[in-house]
Coordinates of C-alpha atoms and ligand atoms in Angstrom, one line a residue:
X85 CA 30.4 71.5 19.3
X86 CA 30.9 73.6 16.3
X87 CA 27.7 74.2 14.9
X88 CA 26.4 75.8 18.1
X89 CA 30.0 77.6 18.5
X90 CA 29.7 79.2 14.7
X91 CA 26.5 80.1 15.6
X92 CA 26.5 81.6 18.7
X93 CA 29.9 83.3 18.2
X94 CA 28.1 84.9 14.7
X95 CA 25.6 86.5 17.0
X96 CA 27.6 87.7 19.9
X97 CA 28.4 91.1 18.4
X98 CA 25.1 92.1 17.2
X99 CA 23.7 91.3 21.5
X100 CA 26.9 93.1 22.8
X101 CA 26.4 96.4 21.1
X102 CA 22.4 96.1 22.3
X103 CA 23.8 95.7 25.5
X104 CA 27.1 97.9 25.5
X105 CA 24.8 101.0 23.9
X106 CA 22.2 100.4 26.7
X107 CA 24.9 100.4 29.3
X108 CA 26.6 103.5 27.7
X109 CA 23.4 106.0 26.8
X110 CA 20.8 104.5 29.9
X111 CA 23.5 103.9 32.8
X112 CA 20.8 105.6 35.6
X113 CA 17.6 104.1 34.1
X114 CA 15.2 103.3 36.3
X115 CA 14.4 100.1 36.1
X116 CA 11.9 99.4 39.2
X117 CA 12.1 101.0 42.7
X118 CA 11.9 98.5 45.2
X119 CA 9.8 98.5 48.6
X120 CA 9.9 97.0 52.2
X121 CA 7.4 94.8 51.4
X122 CA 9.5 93.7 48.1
X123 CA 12.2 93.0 50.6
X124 CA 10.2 91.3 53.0
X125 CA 8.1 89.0 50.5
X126 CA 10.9 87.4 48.7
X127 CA 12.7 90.2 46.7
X128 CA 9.1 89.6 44.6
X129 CA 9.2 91.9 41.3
X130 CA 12.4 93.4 41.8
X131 CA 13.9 93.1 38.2
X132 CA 17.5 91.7 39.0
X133 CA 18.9 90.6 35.7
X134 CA 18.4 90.5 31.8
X135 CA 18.8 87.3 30.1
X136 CA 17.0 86.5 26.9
X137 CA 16.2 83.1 26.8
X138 CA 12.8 82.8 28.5
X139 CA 10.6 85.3 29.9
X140 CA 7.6 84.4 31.8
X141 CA 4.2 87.2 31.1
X142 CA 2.5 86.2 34.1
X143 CA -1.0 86.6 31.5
X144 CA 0.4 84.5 28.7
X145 CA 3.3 82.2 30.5
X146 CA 6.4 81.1 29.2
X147 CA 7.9 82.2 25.6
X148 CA 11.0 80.3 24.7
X149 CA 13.5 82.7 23.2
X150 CA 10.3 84.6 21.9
X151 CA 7.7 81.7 21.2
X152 CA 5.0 80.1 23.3
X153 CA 4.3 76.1 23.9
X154 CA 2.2 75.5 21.5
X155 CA 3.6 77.8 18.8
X156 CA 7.3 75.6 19.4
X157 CA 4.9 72.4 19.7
X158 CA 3.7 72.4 16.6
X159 CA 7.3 74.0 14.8
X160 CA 10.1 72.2 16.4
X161 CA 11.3 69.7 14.5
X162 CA 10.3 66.0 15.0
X163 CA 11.3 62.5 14.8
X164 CA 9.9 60.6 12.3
X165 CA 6.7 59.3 13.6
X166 CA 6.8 60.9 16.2
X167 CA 4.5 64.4 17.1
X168 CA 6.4 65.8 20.0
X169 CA 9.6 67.9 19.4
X170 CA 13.2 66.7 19.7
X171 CA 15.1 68.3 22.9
X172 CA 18.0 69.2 20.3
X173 CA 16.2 71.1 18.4
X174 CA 15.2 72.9 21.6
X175 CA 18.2 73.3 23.1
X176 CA 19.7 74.5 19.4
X177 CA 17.4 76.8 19.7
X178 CA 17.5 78.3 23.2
X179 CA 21.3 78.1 22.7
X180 CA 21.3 79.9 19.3
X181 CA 18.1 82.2 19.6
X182 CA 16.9 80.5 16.2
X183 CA 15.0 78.4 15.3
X184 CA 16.6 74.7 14.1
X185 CA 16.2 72.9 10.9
X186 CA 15.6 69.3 11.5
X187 CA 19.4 68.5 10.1
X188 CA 20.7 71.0 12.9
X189 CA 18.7 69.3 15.6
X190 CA 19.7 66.3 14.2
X191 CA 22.9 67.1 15.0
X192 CA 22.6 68.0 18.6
X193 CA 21.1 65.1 19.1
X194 CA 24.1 63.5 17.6
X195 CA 26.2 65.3 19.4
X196 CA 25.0 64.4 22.9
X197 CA 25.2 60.8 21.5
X198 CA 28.6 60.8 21.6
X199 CA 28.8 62.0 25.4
X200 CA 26.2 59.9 26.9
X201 CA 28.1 57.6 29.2
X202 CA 28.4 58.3 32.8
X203 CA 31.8 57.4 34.1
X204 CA 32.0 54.6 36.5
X205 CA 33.3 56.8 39.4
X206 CA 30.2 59.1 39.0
X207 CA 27.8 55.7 39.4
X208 CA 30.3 54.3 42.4
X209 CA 29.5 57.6 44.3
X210 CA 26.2 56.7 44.2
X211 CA 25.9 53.0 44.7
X212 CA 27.9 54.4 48.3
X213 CA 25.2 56.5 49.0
X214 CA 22.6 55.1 51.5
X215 CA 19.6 53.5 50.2
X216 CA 17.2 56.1 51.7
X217 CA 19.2 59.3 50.3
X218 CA 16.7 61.2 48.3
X219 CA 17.0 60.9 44.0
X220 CA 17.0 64.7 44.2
X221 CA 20.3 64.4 46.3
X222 CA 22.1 61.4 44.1
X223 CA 21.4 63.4 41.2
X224 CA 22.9 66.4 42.3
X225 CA 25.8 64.8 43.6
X226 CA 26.4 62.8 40.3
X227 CA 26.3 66.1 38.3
X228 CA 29.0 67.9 41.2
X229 CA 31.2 64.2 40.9
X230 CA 31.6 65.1 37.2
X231 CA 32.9 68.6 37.9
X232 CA 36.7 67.2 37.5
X233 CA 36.0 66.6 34.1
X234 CA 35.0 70.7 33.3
X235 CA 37.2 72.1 30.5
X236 CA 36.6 75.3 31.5
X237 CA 38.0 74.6 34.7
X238 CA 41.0 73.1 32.8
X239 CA 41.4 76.1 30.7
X240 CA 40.5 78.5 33.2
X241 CA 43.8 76.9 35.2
X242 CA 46.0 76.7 32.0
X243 CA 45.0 80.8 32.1
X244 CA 42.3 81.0 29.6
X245 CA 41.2 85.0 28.2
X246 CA 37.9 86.3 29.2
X247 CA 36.7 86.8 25.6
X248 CA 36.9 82.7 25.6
X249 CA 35.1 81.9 28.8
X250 CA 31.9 81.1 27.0
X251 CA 33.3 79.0 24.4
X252 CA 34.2 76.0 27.4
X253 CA 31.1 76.6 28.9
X254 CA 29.2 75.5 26.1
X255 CA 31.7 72.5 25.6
X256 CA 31.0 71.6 29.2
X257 CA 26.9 72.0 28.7
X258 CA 27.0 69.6 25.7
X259 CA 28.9 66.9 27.5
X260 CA 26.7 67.6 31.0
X261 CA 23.5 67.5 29.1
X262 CA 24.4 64.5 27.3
X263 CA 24.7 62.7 30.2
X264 CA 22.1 63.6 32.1
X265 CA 19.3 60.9 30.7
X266 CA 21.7 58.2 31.5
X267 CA 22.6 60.0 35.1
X268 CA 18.8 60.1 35.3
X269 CA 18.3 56.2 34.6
X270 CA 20.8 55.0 36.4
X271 CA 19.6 56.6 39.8
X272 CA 15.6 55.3 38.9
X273 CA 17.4 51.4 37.8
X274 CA 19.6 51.6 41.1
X275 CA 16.9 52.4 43.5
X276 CA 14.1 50.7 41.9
X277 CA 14.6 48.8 39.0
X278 CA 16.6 45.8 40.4
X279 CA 19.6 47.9 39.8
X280 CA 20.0 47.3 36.6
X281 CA 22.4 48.6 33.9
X282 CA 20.5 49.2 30.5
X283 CA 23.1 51.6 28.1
X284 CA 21.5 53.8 25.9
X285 CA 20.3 53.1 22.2
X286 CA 22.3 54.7 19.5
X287 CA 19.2 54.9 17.2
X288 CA 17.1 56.8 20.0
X289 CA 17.0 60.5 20.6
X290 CA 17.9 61.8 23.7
X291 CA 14.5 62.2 25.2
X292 CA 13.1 58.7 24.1
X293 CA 16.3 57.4 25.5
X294 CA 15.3 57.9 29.2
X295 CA 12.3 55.5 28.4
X296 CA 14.6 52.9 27.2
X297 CA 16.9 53.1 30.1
X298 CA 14.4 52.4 32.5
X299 CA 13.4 49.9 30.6
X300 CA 10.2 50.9 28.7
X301 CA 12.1 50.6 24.8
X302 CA 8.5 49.0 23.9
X303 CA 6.3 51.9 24.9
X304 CA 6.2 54.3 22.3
X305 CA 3.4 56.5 24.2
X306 CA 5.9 57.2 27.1
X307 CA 8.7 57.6 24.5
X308 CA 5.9 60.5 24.0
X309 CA 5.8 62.0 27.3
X310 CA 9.4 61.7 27.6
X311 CA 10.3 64.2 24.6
X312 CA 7.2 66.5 25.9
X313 CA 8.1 66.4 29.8
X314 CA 11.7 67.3 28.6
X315 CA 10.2 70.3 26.2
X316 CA 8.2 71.5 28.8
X317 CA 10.5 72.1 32.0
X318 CA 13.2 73.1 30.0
X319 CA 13.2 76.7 31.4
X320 CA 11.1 79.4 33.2
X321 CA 13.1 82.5 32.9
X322 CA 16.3 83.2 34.8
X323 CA 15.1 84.6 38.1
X324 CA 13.1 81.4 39.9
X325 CA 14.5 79.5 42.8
X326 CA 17.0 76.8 40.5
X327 CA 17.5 79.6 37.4
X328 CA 19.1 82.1 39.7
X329 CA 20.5 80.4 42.3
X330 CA 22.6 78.5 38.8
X331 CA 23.0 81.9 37.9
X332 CA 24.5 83.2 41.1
X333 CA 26.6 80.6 41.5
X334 CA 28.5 81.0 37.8
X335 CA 28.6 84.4 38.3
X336 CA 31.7 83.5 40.3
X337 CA 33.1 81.9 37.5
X338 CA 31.8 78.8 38.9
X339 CA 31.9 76.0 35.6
X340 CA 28.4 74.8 34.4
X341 CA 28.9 71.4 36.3
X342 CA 28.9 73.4 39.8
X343 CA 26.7 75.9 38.6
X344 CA 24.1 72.8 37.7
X345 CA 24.3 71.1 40.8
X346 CA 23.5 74.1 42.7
X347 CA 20.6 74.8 40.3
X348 CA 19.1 70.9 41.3
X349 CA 20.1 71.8 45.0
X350 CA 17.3 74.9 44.7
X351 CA 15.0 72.7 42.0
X352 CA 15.2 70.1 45.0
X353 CA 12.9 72.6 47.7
X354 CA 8.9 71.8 48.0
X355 CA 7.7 75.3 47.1
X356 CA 9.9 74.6 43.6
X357 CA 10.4 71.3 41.6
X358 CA 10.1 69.1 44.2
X359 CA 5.8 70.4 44.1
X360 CA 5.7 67.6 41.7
X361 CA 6.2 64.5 43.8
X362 CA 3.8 66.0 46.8
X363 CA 1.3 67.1 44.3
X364 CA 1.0 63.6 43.1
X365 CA 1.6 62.0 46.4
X366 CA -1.4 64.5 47.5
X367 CA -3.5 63.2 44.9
X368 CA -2.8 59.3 45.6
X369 CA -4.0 60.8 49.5
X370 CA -7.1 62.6 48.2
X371 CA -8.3 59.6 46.1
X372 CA -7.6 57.0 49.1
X373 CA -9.5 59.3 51.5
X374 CA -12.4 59.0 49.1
X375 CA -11.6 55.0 48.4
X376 CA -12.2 56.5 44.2
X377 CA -12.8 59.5 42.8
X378 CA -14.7 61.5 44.4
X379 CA -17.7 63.7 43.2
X380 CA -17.7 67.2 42.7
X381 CA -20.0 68.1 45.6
X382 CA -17.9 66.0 48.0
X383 CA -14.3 67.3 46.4
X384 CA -15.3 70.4 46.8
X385 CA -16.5 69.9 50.5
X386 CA -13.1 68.4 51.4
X387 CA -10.9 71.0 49.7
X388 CA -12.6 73.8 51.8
X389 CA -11.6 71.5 55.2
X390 CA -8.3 71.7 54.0
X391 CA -8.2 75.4 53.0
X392 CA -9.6 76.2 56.5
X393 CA -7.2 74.3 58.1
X394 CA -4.6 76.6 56.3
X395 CA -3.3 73.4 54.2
X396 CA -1.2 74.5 51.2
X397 CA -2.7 72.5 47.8
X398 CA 0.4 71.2 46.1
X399 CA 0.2 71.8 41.9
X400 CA -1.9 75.7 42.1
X401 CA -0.7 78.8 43.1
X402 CA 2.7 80.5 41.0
X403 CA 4.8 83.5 42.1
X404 CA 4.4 84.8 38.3
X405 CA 1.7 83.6 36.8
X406 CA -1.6 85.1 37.0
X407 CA -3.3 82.1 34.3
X408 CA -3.7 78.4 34.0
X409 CA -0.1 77.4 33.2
X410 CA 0.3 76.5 29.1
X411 CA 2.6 73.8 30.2
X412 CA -0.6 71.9 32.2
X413 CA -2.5 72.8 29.7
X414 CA 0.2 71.2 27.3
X415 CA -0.3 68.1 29.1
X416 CA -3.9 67.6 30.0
X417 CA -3.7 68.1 25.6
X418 CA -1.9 64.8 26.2
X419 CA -3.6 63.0 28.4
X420 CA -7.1 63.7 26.7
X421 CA -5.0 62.0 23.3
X422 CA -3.0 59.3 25.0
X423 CA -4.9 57.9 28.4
X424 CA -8.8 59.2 28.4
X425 CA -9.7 57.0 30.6
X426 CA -7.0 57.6 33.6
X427 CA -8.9 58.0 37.0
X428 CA -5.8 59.8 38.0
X429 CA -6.2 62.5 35.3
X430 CA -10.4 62.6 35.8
X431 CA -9.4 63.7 39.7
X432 CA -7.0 66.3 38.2
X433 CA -10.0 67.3 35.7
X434 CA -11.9 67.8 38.9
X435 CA -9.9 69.4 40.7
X436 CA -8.9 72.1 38.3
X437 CA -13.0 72.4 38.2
X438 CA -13.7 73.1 41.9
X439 CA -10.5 74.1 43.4
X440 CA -9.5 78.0 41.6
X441 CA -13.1 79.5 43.0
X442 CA -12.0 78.2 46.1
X443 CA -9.1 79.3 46.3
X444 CA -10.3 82.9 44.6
X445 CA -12.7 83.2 47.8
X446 CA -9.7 82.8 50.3
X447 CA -9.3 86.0 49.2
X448 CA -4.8 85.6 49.8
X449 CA -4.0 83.3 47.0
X450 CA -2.8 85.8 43.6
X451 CA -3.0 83.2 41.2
X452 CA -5.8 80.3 42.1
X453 CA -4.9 78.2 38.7
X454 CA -2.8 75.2 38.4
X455 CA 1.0 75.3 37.6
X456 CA 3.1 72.6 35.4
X457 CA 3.1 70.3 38.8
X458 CA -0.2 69.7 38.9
X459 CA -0.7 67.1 36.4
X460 CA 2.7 65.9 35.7
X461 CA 3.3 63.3 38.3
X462 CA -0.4 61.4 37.4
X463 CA 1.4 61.5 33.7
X464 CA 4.2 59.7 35.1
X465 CA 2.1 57.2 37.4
X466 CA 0.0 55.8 34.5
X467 CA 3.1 54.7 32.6
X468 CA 4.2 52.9 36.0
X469 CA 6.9 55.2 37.0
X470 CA 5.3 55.1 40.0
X471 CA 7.9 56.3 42.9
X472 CA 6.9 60.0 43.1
X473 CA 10.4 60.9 44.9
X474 CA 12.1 60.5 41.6
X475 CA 10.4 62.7 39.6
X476 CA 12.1 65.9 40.5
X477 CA 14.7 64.2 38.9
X478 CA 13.1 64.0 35.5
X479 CA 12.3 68.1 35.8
X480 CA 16.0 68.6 36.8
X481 CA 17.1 66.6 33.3
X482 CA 15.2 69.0 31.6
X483 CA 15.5 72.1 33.5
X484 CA 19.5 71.5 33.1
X485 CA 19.1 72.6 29.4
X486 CA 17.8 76.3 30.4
X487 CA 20.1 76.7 33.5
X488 CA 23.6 75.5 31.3
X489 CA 22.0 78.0 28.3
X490 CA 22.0 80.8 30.4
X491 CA 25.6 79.9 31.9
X492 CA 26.9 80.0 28.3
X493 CA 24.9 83.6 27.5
X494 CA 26.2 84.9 30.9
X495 CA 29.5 84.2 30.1
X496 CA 29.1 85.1 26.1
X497 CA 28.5 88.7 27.5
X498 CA 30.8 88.8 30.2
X499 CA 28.4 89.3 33.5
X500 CA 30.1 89.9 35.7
X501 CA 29.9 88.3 39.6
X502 CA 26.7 89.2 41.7
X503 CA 26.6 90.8 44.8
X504 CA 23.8 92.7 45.6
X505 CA 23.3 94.7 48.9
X506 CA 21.8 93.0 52.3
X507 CA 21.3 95.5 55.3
X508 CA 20.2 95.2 59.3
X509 CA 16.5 95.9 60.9
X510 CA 18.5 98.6 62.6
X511 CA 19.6 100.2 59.0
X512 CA 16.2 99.7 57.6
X513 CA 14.6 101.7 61.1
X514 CA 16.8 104.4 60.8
X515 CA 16.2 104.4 56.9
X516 CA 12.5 105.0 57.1
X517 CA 12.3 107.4 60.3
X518 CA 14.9 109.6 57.9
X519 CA 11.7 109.7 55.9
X520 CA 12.2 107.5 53.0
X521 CA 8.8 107.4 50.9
X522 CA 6.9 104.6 52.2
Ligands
LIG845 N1 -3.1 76.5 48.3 C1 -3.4 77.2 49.4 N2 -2.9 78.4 49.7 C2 -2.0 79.0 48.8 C3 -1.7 78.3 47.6 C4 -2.2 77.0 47.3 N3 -1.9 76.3 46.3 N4 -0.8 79.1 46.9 C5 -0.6 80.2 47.6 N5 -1.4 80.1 48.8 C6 -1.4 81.1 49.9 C7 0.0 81.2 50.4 O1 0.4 80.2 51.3 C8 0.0 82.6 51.1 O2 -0.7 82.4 52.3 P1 -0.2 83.2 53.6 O3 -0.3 84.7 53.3 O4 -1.1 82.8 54.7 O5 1.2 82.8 53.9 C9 -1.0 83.4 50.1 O6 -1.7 82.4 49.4 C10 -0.3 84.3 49.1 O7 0.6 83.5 48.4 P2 0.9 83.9 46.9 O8 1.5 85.3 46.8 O9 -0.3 83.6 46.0 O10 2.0 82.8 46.4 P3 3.6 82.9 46.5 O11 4.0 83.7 45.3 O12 4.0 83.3 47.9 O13 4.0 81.4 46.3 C11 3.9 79.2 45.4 C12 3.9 80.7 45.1 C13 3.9 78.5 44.0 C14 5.1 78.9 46.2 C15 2.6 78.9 46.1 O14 1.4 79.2 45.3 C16 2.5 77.4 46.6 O15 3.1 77.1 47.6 N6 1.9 76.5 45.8 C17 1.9 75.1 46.0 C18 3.3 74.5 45.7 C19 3.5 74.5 44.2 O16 2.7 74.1 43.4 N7 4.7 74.8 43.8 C20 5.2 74.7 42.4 C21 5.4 76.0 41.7 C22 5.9 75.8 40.3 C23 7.3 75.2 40.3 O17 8.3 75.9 40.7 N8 7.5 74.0 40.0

């Protein structure tokens, strides 16, 4: 699309010579040293790549190309009527690294109009696919069925200069992320909504579409929740489980269709996106076992069972963040506005009361405060999307905008292909006995 081409391309020389003089004058600056126990606990810490369109502070959470959630709450542009931002502006503006006016996320928005049909081979793949194959997997697969239709791939084939890379990577975003609402609907309508067919609304934006493809065109509130749930797991800097493994995966020139899907396959584990379908199916156990909601005296009771036990509570705990995350705080916001009186959100309420000094007096667990999960699922359920398996999916829609934006920067400034350095025990033995600093 042109407007984020012009743009882009008018801002690639001033972030080459940042990066080019760094490279030149600061080639042996010492980033971080790493340690055995970095190595051992998840190469945790170890800085392994600069990419400027979200960084995480584990004390203040995410900034979006320099700006928190509520800052780009209240200054994205808006639909009329509406008080939640418009995902083009957001992706303009993650894309760009400015911020939109309402015209220019108007026209993203038009833009993804254009390209948000699925083709029918995509859907046949998964109308094959057997009825009990996770939503997580079908969407995946849809994204990796639309690979033949990658321009860069094309171009890359047809022998396409370095320089350009970038230019079909963004092509190919556009058109993926376009599609992704209707992949998204098609996959819920399939496997529970009677399979039905419901094409999008021209007159929608792309957020508010989802709602009307699963068939809630008359509920305005989840037309809400839509554009924030978009806005919200948009990105989370470029080194978590579906960020890098995306990452990794173009780094070998891989197009942003194949780079995606291997994103969703990582966004797809328990300890990452998938947290929010246990979380909530976790809370639909907790408020069973109590046949309500619980007091605070008995929650709190029950939650120290389960701790003892060594049980794992789904929705707290993050690898960076030290703080309650802004993007639950971002949506309890909402549900205090939009459903007060949710039993669902009262037994989050009272969780996120008792649970963090409990999990502060294990003593193990670095950050004891919820993350985005833990509330995002009871959103969903109170609108009556109701199957928890499918809400991965709705994080991997959104998520898709950060991972393709990185792709595009990646290629903009001519990464090149990963490979860092694995090594045996036997290595590492003889390493520290030849006295290495511990
Ligand atoms: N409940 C109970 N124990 C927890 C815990 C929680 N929510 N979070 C961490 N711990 C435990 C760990 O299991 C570990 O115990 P161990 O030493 O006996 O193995 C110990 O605390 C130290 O872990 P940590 O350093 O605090 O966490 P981490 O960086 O290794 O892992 C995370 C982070 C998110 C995977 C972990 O907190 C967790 O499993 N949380 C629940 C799942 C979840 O909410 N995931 C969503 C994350 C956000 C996202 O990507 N969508």
């Amino acid at each position: 699309m042109d407007l984020l081409k012009e743009k882009i391309a008018s801002k690639l020389p001033e972030y080459r010579e940042r990066e080019n003089r760094i490279k030149k004058d600061h080639s042996n600056f010492k980033v971080c040293d790493v340690t055995v126990d970095q190595i051992y606990s998840g190469i945790r810490g170890v800085m392994v790549q600069v990419s400027d369109v979200s960084y995480v502070d584990p004390n203040e959470g995410i900034r979006l190309r320099g700006y928190t959630v509520p800052e780009l709450l209240e200054i994205l542009p808006k639909q009329p009527g509406s008080k939640l931002p418009l995902a083009g502006g957001l992706y303009y503006l993650l894309m760009v690294d400015e911020l939109p006016t309402p015209e220019e996320a108007a026209a993203v928005e038009a833009e993804w109009r254009k390209y948000a049909g699925v083709p029918d081979y995509v859907l046949a793949v998964i109308r094959a696919m057997p009825a009990d194959t996770h939503p997580m997997t079908l969407f995946s697969q849809g994204i990796l069925a639309m690979q033949r239709e990658s321009r860069f791939s094309q171009e890359y084939a047809k022998g396409l200069i370095k320089n350009d890379y970038w230019e079909s990577y963004l092509e190919d975003s556009v058109r993926l992320t376009a599609k992704l609402p209707s992949l998204a609907a098609y996959i819920y309508n399939h496997r529970y909504n009677g399979d039905k067919y419901i094409p999008p609304d021209p007159t929608l934006d792309w957020s508010a579409n989802f709602a009307h493809m699963i068939g809630k065109s008359s509920d305005e509130d989840y037309k809400e929740l839509c554009r924030l749930f978009f806005f919200l797991h948009s990105d989370h800097e470029g080194a978590n489980v579906s960020a890098h493994a995306s990452w990794l995966v173009a780094s070998a020139l891989s197009d942003v269709y194949l780079a995606s899907s291997a994103g969703m396959d990582g966004l797809a584990g328990p300890l990452h996106g998938l947290a929010n379908q246990e979380c909530l199916r976790w809370l639909l156990g907790v408020r069973a076992h109590f046949g309500g909601i619980p007091t605070r005296e008995a929650l709190k009771d029950f939650l120290l069972e389960q701790l003892s036990k060594g049980a794992v509570i789904p929705g707290y705990g993050h690898a960076v963040l030290r703080i309650t995350d802004p993007r639950f705080t971002a949506q309890l916001d909402f549900a205090n506005q939009y459903l007060p009186d949710d039993d669902l959100i009262s037994l989050v309420k009272t969780i996120y009361e008792v649970l963090p000094p409990l999990l502060i007096q294990t003593g193990k667990v670095k950050n004891p405060w919820p993350n985005v999960d833990a509330i995002n699922g009871a959103l969903q359920y109170h609108f009556g999307v109701t199957q928890y398996e499918f809400y991965t999916v709705l994080f991997g829609v959104s998520r898709i905008l950060g991972l393709s934006t990185h792709a595009v920067w990646a290629r903009a400034m001519n990464k090149p292909i990963e490979r860092p350095k694995s090594l045996t025990t036997a290595i590492l033995e003889e390493m520290i006995q030849g006295g290495n600093p511990s």
